Amino acid sequence: MLTSGAIAVMIPAPLMAQEQSQRTLTVQGQGSVFIPATIAQVSLGVEVEAETAEAAQQQAARQSSAVVELLRSRNVEKLQTTGVRLNPIYNRRDGQQVITGYRASNSVSFQIATDSAGELLDTAVSRGATRIMGINFIGSDEAIAQARDRALQEATLDARSQADVVLGTLNLQRRDIVGINVNQTSHSAPPVPYQRMEAMTMDASTPIEGGEQQVSASVTLEVRY
């Protein structure tokens, strides 16, 4: 005989645990720290013109050697040659392009303390440098590393705070952090004040202000609730 009765549907415990573990919230936190830009990264060079290629190259070599000798005497860091060029100069004569001379250029880059950069640039011009191609300001490696750690801490706290606000608004409670992703940090340098400036036109002492460098970090948290 068949008898009627209540039918109970039981949800297996593993399935309930799986559904519960899928209740997650993903948040991304940001952190930024500013540090003094105490190091100037400088790129400068020599550019000369002469009637012959040999004369142009020799003159550029003499002036470049004087500039490099100065930089070495000042114990600049990361000194390296970044370019050596020799190009003909063309002008139009009687409807045709003809070579009227040659232009030679040598360029170097180096690092120096920001508060010493202005005086060194002035002296480099007096020794033969004719172009300041660029100046970039950064913090020291140690300062950047410490700032990165602080920025990561700020980003982590920011992400956790966002999760608490969202869950609290919904009357939910944060349980575990089930996922952490540390995104790439960035080092934003101050704006570059010079771009290919004609160094020979600078009559007064060159003021150099490094400003601050921004170090930023981003952290993504996956929060179970």
mmCIF file of C-alpha atoms in Angstrom:
data_model
loop_
_atom_site.group_PDB
_atom_site.id
_atom_site.type_symbol
_atom_site.label_atom_id
_atom_site.label_comp_id
_atom_site.label_asym_id
_atom_site.label_seq_id
_atom_site.Cartn_x
_atom_site.Cartn_y
_atom_site.Cartn_z
ATOM 1 C CA MET A 1 0.000 0.000 0.000
ATOM 2 C CA LEU A 2 1.049 3.596 -0.688
ATOM 3 C CA THR A 3 0.823 6.170 2.057
ATOM 4 C CA SER A 4 1.000 9.925 1.665
ATOM 5 C CA GLY A 5 3.539 11.920 3.625
ATOM 6 C CA ALA A 6 5.801 14.974 3.572
ATOM 7 C CA ILE A 7 8.738 14.954 1.215
ATOM 8 C CA ALA A 8 11.903 16.643 2.567
ATOM 9 C CA VAL A 9 14.577 17.923 0.180
ATOM 10 C CA MET A 10 17.988 17.885 1.793
ATOM 11 C CA ILE A 11 20.789 20.082 0.412
ATOM 12 C CA PRO A 12 24.116 18.316 0.735
ATOM 13 C CA ALA A 13 26.498 20.080 3.097
ATOM 14 C CA PRO A 14 29.274 20.497 0.470
ATOM 15 C CA LEU A 15 26.832 22.264 -1.872
ATOM 16 C CA MET A 16 25.756 24.701 0.858
ATOM 17 C CA ALA A 17 29.388 25.466 1.674
ATOM 18 C CA GLN A 18 30.115 26.084 -1.995
ATOM 19 C CA GLU A 19 27.237 28.528 -2.341
ATOM 20 C CA GLN A 20 28.368 30.354 0.777
ATOM 21 C CA SER A 21 31.962 30.600 -0.399
ATOM 22 C CA GLN A 22 30.810 32.217 -3.640
ATOM 23 C CA ARG A 23 29.515 35.263 -1.773
ATOM 24 C CA THR A 24 32.489 37.540 -2.388
ATOM 25 C CA LEU A 25 33.040 41.219 -2.975
ATOM 26 C CA THR A 26 35.988 42.554 -5.008
ATOM 27 C CA VAL A 27 37.359 46.012 -4.168
ATOM 28 C CA GLN A 28 40.391 47.971 -5.343
ATOM 29 C CA GLY A 29 42.230 50.365 -3.045
ATOM 30 C CA GLN A 30 44.604 53.200 -3.960
ATOM 31 C CA GLY A 31 47.535 54.679 -2.068
ATOM 32 C CA SER A 32 49.891 57.566 -2.868
ATOM 33 C CA VAL A 33 52.960 58.971 -1.125
ATOM 34 C CA PHE A 34 54.980 62.064 -2.075
ATOM 35 C CA ILE A 35 58.738 62.197 -1.536
ATOM 36 C CA PRO A 36 61.320 64.923 -2.224
ATOM 37 C CA ALA A 37 62.924 64.653 -5.659
ATOM 38 C CA THR A 38 66.530 64.939 -4.530
ATOM 39 C CA ILE A 39 68.207 63.589 -7.689
ATOM 40 C CA ALA A 40 68.351 65.303 -11.083
ATOM 41 C CA GLN A 41 68.666 63.129 -14.188
ATOM 42 C CA VAL A 42 70.300 65.364 -16.794
ATOM 43 C CA SER A 43 70.876 64.949 -20.520
ATOM 44 C CA LEU A 44 73.094 67.523 -22.205
ATOM 45 C CA GLY A 45 75.252 67.697 -25.279
ATOM 46 C CA VAL A 46 77.546 69.504 -27.673
ATOM 47 C CA GLU A 47 76.502 70.488 -31.183
ATOM 48 C CA VAL A 48 78.849 72.284 -33.611
ATOM 49 C CA GLU A 49 78.943 73.093 -37.316
ATOM 50 C CA ALA A 50 81.955 73.292 -39.648
ATOM 51 C CA GLU A 51 82.749 73.289 -43.341
ATOM 52 C CA THR A 52 84.176 69.762 -43.310
ATOM 53 C CA ALA A 53 83.111 66.605 -41.541
ATOM 54 C CA GLU A 54 86.528 66.194 -39.958
ATOM 55 C CA ALA A 55 86.551 69.725 -38.567
ATOM 56 C CA ALA A 56 83.045 69.351 -37.137
ATOM 57 C CA GLN A 57 83.841 66.001 -35.520
ATOM 58 C CA GLN A 58 87.115 67.210 -34.026
ATOM 59 C CA GLN A 59 85.537 70.346 -32.574
ATOM 60 C CA ALA A 60 82.645 68.342 -31.083
ATOM 61 C CA ALA A 61 85.136 65.867 -29.599
ATOM 62 C CA ARG A 62 87.206 68.638 -27.965
ATOM 63 C CA GLN A 63 84.187 70.305 -26.379
ATOM 64 C CA SER A 64 82.661 66.981 -25.327
ATOM 65 C CA SER A 65 85.902 65.853 -23.704
ATOM 66 C CA ALA A 66 86.013 69.073 -21.668
ATOM 67 C CA VAL A 67 82.411 68.565 -20.526
ATOM 68 C CA VAL A 68 82.973 64.912 -19.605
ATOM 69 C CA GLU A 69 86.135 65.816 -17.705
ATOM 70 C CA LEU A 70 84.122 68.346 -15.700
ATOM 71 C CA LEU A 71 81.372 65.820 -14.939
ATOM 72 C CA ARG A 72 83.873 63.233 -13.763
ATOM 73 C CA SER A 73 85.573 65.769 -11.500
ATOM 74 C CA ARG A 74 82.188 66.424 -9.874
ATOM 75 C CA ASN A 75 81.647 62.686 -9.236
ATOM 76 C CA VAL A 76 78.291 62.553 -11.011
ATOM 77 C CA GLU A 77 76.571 59.170 -11.067
ATOM 78 C CA LYS A 78 75.539 56.964 -14.000
ATOM 79 C CA LEU A 79 77.529 58.992 -16.537
ATOM 80 C CA GLN A 80 77.167 57.566 -20.036
ATOM 81 C CA THR A 81 77.291 58.597 -23.683
ATOM 82 C CA THR A 82 73.814 58.616 -25.192
ATOM 83 C CA GLY A 83 74.510 59.760 -28.744
ATOM 84 C CA VAL A 84 77.222 60.554 -31.313
ATOM 85 C CA ARG A 85 76.107 62.000 -34.657
ATOM 86 C CA LEU A 86 77.590 63.527 -37.778
ATOM 87 C CA ASN A 87 75.255 64.832 -40.497
ATOM 88 C CA PRO A 88 75.684 66.939 -43.641
ATOM 89 C CA ILE A 89 74.021 70.338 -43.844
ATOM 90 C CA TYR A 90 72.111 70.905 -47.084
ATOM 91 C CA ASN A 91 71.153 74.198 -48.700
ATOM 92 C CA ARG A 92 69.523 74.928 -52.019
ATOM 93 C CA ARG A 93 71.656 76.561 -54.683
ATOM 94 C CA ASP A 94 70.545 77.109 -58.266
ATOM 95 C CA GLY A 95 67.587 74.846 -57.660
ATOM 96 C CA GLN A 96 69.670 71.983 -56.304
ATOM 97 C CA GLN A 97 70.417 70.621 -52.837
ATOM 98 C CA VAL A 98 74.111 70.941 -52.068
ATOM 99 C CA ILE A 99 76.179 70.172 -48.978
ATOM 100 C CA THR A 100 77.378 73.410 -47.385
ATOM 101 C CA GLY A 101 78.791 72.005 -44.147
ATOM 102 C CA TYR A 102 78.542 69.373 -41.467
ATOM 103 C CA ARG A 103 76.917 69.200 -38.048
ATOM 104 C CA ALA A 104 78.424 67.020 -35.310
ATOM 105 C CA SER A 105 76.841 66.329 -31.949
ATOM 106 C CA ASN A 106 77.689 64.307 -28.857
ATOM 107 C CA SER A 107 75.356 63.835 -25.876
ATOM 108 C CA VAL A 108 75.698 62.390 -22.373
ATOM 109 C CA SER A 109 73.416 61.690 -19.448
ATOM 110 C CA PHE A 110 74.129 61.584 -15.728
ATOM 111 C CA GLN A 111 72.651 61.984 -12.257
ATOM 112 C CA ILE A 112 73.509 64.555 -9.620
ATOM 113 C CA ALA A 113 71.977 65.953 -6.426
ATOM 114 C CA THR A 114 69.224 68.395 -7.342
ATOM 115 C CA ASP A 115 70.671 71.242 -5.275
ATOM 116 C CA SER A 116 73.961 70.988 -7.226
ATOM 117 C CA ALA A 117 72.457 70.726 -10.709
ATOM 118 C CA GLY A 118 72.069 74.432 -11.492
ATOM 119 C CA GLU A 119 75.682 75.409 -10.830
ATOM 120 C CA LEU A 120 76.978 72.350 -12.673
ATOM 121 C CA LEU A 121 74.889 73.140 -15.762
ATOM 122 C CA ASP A 122 76.228 76.697 -15.833
ATOM 123 C CA THR A 123 79.787 75.408 -15.596
ATOM 124 C CA ALA A 124 79.156 72.777 -18.270
ATOM 125 C CA VAL A 125 78.006 75.523 -20.652
ATOM 126 C CA SER A 126 81.211 77.441 -20.023
ATOM 127 C CA ARG A 127 83.185 74.264 -20.828
ATOM 128 C CA GLY A 128 81.489 73.739 -24.186
ATOM 129 C CA ALA A 129 78.017 72.244 -23.708
ATOM 130 C CA THR A 130 75.538 73.830 -26.114
ATOM 131 C CA ARG A 131 72.303 71.912 -25.453
ATOM 132 C CA ILE A 132 70.364 70.835 -22.389
ATOM 133 C CA MET A 133 68.098 68.154 -23.790
ATOM 134 C CA GLY A 134 66.176 67.320 -20.646
ATOM 135 C CA ILE A 135 66.071 67.234 -16.864
ATOM 136 C CA ASN A 136 64.044 64.761 -14.841
ATOM 137 C CA PHE A 137 63.735 64.716 -11.037
ATOM 138 C CA ILE A 138 63.435 61.584 -8.896
ATOM 139 C CA GLY A 139 63.833 60.464 -5.308
ATOM 140 C CA SER A 140 66.613 58.206 -4.094
ATOM 141 C CA ASP A 141 66.223 54.423 -4.435
ATOM 142 C CA GLU A 142 65.857 54.082 -0.659
ATOM 143 C CA ALA A 143 63.202 56.807 -0.468
ATOM 144 C CA ILE A 144 61.255 55.252 -3.357
ATOM 145 C CA ALA A 145 61.336 51.808 -1.716
ATOM 146 C CA GLN A 146 60.067 53.189 1.601
ATOM 147 C CA ALA A 147 57.378 55.219 -0.155
ATOM 148 C CA ARG A 148 56.266 52.139 -2.101
ATOM 149 C CA ASP A 149 55.764 50.230 1.145
ATOM 150 C CA ARG A 150 53.695 53.073 2.633
ATOM 151 C CA ALA A 151 51.652 53.387 -0.567
ATOM 152 C CA LEU A 152 50.881 49.651 -0.471
ATOM 153 C CA GLN A 153 49.765 49.942 3.151
ATOM 154 C CA GLU A 154 47.482 52.857 2.271
ATOM 155 C CA ALA A 155 46.052 50.971 -0.707
ATOM 156 C CA THR A 156 45.355 47.873 1.396
ATOM 157 C CA LEU A 157 43.616 49.859 4.125
ATOM 158 C CA ASP A 158 41.637 51.745 1.495
ATOM 159 C CA ALA A 159 40.407 48.514 -0.103
ATOM 160 C CA ARG A 160 39.421 47.019 3.254
ATOM 161 C CA SER A 161 37.613 50.231 4.228
ATOM 162 C CA GLN A 162 35.655 50.206 0.963
ATOM 163 C CA ALA A 163 34.573 46.615 1.603
ATOM 164 C CA ASP A 164 33.413 47.447 5.140
ATOM 165 C CA VAL A 165 31.378 50.441 3.942
ATOM 166 C CA VAL A 166 29.646 48.474 1.194
ATOM 167 C CA LEU A 167 28.907 45.424 3.321
ATOM 168 C CA GLY A 168 27.862 47.522 6.314
ATOM 169 C CA THR A 169 25.379 49.422 4.163
ATOM 170 C CA LEU A 170 23.833 46.089 3.177
ATOM 171 C CA ASN A 171 23.825 44.805 6.783
ATOM 172 C CA LEU A 172 26.422 42.207 5.882
ATOM 173 C CA GLN A 173 29.659 41.377 7.650
ATOM 174 C CA ARG A 174 33.144 40.903 6.261
ATOM 175 C CA ARG A 175 34.457 37.428 6.973
ATOM 176 C CA ASP A 176 37.676 36.395 5.240
ATOM 177 C CA ILE A 177 40.048 37.825 2.647
ATOM 178 C CA VAL A 178 40.116 35.076 0.018
ATOM 179 C CA GLY A 179 42.068 36.866 -2.707
ATOM 180 C CA ILE A 180 44.819 39.512 -2.825
ATOM 181 C CA ASN A 181 46.306 41.095 -5.939
ATOM 182 C CA VAL A 182 49.091 43.680 -5.666
ATOM 183 C CA ASN A 183 49.057 45.758 -8.826
ATOM 184 C CA GLN A 184 52.165 47.398 -10.256
ATOM 185 C CA THR A 185 53.334 50.497 -8.431
ATOM 186 C CA SER A 186 54.127 53.687 -10.340
ATOM 187 C CA HIS A 187 56.672 56.450 -9.822
ATOM 188 C CA SER A 188 55.502 59.732 -11.277
ATOM 189 C CA ALA A 189 58.289 62.294 -11.689
ATOM 190 C CA PRO A 190 57.745 66.073 -11.656
ATOM 191 C CA PRO A 191 57.353 67.862 -15.020
ATOM 192 C CA VAL A 192 60.516 68.376 -17.052
ATOM 193 C CA PRO A 193 61.338 72.122 -17.172
ATOM 194 C CA TYR A 194 63.732 72.016 -20.145
ATOM 195 C CA GLN A 195 63.425 70.357 -23.529
ATOM 196 C CA ARG A 196 66.313 70.875 -26.008
ATOM 197 C CA MET A 197 67.057 74.333 -24.612
ATOM 198 C CA GLU A 198 69.880 76.205 -26.329
ATOM 199 C CA ALA A 199 72.324 76.248 -23.446
ATOM 200 C CA MET A 200 74.427 79.075 -24.847
ATOM 201 C CA THR A 201 71.507 81.513 -24.442
ATOM 202 C CA MET A 202 71.427 81.158 -20.644
ATOM 203 C CA ASP A 203 73.075 84.271 -19.193
ATOM 204 C CA ALA A 204 71.998 84.125 -15.531
ATOM 205 C CA SER A 205 72.510 81.331 -13.032
ATOM 206 C CA THR A 206 70.145 78.447 -13.728
ATOM 207 C CA PRO A 207 67.638 77.827 -10.889
ATOM 208 C CA ILE A 208 66.772 74.162 -10.319
ATOM 209 C CA GLU A 209 63.829 73.059 -8.158
ATOM 210 C CA GLY A 210 63.221 69.331 -7.980
ATOM 211 C CA GLY A 211 59.790 69.373 -6.341
ATOM 212 C CA GLU A 212 58.236 66.074 -5.278
ATOM 213 C CA GLN A 213 57.831 62.643 -6.807
ATOM 214 C CA GLN A 214 54.598 60.695 -6.437
ATOM 215 C CA VAL A 215 54.756 56.975 -5.666
ATOM 216 C CA SER A 216 51.418 55.197 -6.135
ATOM 217 C CA ALA A 217 50.179 51.667 -5.491
ATOM 218 C CA SER A 218 46.989 49.707 -6.057
ATOM 219 C CA VAL A 219 45.744 46.616 -4.199
ATOM 220 C CA THR A 220 42.739 44.455 -5.071
ATOM 221 C CA LEU A 221 41.033 42.398 -2.354
ATOM 222 C CA GLU A 222 38.446 39.646 -2.746
ATOM 223 C CA VAL A 223 36.395 39.572 0.437
ATOM 224 C CA ARG A 224 34.077 36.752 1.553
ATOM 225 C CA TYR A 225 30.941 37.773 3.442
#
